[in-house]
mmCIF file of C-alpha atoms in Angstrom:
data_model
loop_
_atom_site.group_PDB
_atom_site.id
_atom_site.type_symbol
_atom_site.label_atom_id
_atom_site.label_comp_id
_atom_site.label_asym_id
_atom_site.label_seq_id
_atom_site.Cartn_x
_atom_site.Cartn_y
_atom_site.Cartn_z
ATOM 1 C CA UNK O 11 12.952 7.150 -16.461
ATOM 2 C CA UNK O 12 15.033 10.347 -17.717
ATOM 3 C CA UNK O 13 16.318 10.543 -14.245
ATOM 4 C CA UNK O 14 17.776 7.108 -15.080
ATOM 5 C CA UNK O 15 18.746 7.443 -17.991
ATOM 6 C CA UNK O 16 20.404 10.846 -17.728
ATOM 7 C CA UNK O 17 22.339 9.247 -14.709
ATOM 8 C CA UNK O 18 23.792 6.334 -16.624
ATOM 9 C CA UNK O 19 24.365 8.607 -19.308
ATOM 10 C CA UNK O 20 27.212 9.851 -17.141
ATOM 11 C CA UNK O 21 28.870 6.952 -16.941
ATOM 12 C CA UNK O 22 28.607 5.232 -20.468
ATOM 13 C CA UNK O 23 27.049 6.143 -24.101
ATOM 14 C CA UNK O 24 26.752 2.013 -25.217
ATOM 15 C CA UNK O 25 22.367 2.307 -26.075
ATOM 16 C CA UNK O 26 21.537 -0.631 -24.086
ATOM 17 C CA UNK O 27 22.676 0.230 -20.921
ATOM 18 C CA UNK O 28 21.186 3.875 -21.349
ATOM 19 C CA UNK O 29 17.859 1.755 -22.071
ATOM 20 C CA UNK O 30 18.083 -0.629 -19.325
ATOM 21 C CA UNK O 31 18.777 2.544 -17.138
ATOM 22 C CA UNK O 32 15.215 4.268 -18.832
ATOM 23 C CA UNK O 33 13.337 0.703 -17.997
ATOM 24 C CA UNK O 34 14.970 0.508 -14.662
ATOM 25 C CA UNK O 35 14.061 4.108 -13.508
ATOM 26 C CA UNK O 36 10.602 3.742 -15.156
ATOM 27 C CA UNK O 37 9.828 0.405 -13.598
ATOM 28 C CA UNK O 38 10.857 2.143 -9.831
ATOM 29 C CA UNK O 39 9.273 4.981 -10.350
ATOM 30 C CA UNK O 40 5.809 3.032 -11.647
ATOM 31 C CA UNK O 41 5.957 0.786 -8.858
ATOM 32 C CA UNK O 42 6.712 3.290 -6.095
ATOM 33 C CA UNK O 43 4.214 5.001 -6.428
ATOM 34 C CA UNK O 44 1.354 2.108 -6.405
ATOM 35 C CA UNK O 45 3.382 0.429 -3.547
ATOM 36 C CA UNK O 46 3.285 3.402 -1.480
ATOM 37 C CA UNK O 47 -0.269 4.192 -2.465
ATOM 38 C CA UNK O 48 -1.974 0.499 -2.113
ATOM 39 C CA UNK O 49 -0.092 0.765 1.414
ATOM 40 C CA UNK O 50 -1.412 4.098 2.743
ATOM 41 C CA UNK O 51 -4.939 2.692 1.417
ATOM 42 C CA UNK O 52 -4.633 -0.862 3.311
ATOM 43 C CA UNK O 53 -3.028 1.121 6.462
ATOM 44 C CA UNK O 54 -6.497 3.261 6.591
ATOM 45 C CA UNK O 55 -8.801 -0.142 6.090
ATOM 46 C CA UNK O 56 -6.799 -2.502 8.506
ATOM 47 C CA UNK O 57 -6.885 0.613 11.442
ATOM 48 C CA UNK O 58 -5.304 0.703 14.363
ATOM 49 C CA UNK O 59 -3.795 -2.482 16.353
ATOM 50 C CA UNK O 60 -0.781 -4.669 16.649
ATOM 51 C CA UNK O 61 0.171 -6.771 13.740
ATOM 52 C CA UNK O 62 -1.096 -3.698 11.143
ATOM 53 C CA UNK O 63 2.156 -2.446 9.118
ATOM 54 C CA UNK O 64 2.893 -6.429 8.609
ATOM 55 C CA UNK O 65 -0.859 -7.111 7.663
ATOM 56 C CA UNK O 66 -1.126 -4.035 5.750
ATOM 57 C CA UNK O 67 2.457 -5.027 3.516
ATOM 58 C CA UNK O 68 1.191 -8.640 3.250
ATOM 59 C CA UNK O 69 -1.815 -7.329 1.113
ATOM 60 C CA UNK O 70 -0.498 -4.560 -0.514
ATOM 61 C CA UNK O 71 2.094 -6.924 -2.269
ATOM 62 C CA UNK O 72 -0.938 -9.155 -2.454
ATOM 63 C CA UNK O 73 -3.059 -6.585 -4.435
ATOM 64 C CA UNK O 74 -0.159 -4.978 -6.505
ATOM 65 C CA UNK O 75 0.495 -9.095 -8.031
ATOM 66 C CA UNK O 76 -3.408 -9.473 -8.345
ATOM 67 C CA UNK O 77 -3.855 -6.268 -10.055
ATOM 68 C CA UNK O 78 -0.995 -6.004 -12.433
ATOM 69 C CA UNK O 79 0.711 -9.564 -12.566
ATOM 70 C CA UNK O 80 -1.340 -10.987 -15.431
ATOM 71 C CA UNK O 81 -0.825 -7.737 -17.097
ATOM 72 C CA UNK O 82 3.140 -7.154 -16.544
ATOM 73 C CA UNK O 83 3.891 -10.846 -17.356
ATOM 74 C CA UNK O 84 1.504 -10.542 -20.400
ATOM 75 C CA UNK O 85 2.988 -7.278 -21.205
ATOM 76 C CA UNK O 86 6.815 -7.897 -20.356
ATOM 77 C CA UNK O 87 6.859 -11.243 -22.259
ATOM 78 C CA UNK O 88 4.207 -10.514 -25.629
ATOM 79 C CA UNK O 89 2.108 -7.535 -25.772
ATOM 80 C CA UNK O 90 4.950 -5.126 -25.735
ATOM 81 C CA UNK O 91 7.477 -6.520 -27.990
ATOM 82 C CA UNK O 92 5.593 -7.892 -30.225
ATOM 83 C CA UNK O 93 3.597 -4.249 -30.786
ATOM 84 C CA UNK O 94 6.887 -2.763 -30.713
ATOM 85 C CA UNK O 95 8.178 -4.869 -33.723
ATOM 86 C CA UNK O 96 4.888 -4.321 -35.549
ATOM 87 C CA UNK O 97 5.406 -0.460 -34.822
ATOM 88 C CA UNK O 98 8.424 -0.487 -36.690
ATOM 89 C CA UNK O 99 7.186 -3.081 -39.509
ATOM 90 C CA UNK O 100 3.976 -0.594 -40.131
ATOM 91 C CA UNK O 101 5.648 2.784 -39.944
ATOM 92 C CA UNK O 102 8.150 3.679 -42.482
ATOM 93 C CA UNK O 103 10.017 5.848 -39.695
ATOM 94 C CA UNK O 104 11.148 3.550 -36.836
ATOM 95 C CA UNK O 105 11.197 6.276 -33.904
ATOM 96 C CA UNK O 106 7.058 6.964 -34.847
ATOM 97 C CA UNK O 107 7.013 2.991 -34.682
ATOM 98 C CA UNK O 108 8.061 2.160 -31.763
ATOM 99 C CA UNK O 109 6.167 4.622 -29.868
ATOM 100 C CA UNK O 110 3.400 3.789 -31.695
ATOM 101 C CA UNK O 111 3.728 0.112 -30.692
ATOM 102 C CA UNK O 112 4.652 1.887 -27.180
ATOM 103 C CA UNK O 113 1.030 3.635 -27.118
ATOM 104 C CA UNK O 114 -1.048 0.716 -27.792
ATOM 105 C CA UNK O 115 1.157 -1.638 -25.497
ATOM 106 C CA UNK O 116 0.560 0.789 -22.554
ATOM 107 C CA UNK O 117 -3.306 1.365 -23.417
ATOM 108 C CA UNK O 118 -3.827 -2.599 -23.261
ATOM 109 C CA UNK O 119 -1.652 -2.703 -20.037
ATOM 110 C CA UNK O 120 -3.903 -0.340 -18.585
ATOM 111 C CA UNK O 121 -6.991 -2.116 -20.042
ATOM 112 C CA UNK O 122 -5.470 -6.076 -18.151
ATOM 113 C CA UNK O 123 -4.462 -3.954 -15.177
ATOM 114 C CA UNK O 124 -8.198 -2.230 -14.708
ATOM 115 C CA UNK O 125 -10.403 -5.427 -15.552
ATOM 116 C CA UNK O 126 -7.822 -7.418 -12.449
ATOM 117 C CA UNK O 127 -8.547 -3.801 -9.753
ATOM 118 C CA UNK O 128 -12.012 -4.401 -10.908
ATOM 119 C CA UNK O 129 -11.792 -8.184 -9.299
ATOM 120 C CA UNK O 130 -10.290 -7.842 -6.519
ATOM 121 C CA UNK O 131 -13.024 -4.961 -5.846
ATOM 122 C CA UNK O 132 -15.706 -6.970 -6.665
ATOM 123 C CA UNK O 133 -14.369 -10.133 -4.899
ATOM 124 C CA UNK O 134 -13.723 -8.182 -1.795
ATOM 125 C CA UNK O 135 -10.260 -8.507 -1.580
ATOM 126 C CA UNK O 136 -8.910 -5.013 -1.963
ATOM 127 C CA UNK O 137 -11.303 -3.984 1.119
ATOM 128 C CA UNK O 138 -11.543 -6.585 3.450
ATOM 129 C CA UNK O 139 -14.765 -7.724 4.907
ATOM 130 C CA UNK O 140 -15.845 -6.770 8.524
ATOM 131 C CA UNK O 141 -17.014 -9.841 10.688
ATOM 132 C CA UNK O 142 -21.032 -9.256 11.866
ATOM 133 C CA UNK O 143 -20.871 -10.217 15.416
ATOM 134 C CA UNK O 144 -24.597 -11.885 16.404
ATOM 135 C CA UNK O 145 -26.309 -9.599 18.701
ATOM 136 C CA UNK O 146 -27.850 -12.336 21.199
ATOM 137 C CA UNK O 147 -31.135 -11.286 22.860
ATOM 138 C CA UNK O 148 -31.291 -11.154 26.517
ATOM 139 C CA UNK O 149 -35.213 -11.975 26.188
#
């Protein structure tokens, strides 16, 4: 996010820009990480063969929109703004507010985000399931 912002900042001073800059950088940054990290985990479950980087990028996009779609979409489009404004309605000082409204945004994000990795752990879809092959007796 500073890196961002601080790289915009170079080119223009006009607030909104330097904020979409901050979200932009933030949003990378967020996402880079997980991608990267839900990738190296599938790459260890899916082991060796043909077919595995493709498999492996097919369900970490997969897990990354299970785990945190409901809770960007809820977050992008209610949570967040909405706690924002409150923030700044609640707290005389509006800097205080909005990171206030910031703070309790991100710990319900986190809170939508763990209950969906908790699913898709529980529903076996972050780990996928071995087939048993049938042992068949020779007797």
């Amino acid at each position: 996010m500073l890196v961002a912002s601080t790289i915009a900042a170079r080119f223009t001073e006009w607030p909104p820009l330097l904020a979409i800059a901050a979200i932009a950088g933030a949003t990378v940054g967020f996402y880079g990480v997980l991608v990267l990290t839900v990738l190296r985990e599938q790459l260890a479950l899916l082991g060796r063969g043909r077919g595995r980087l493709p498999r492996a990028l097919t369900r970490s996009l997969a897990l990354l929109l299970a785990e945190f779609g409901v809770a960007e979409i809820t977050d992008t489009f209610f949570l967040r703004p909405t706690l924002m404004m409150a923030g700044v309605v609640l707290i005389v000082d509006p800097v205080w507010g909005l990171l206030a409204g910031k703070l309790v945004a991100d710990v319900l994000f986190y809170a939508v985000a763990a209950v969906c990795y908790r699913i898709t752990e529980r529903t076996g879809i972050r780990r996928p399931r071995r087939r048993l092959r049938r042992r068949r007796d020779a007797a």
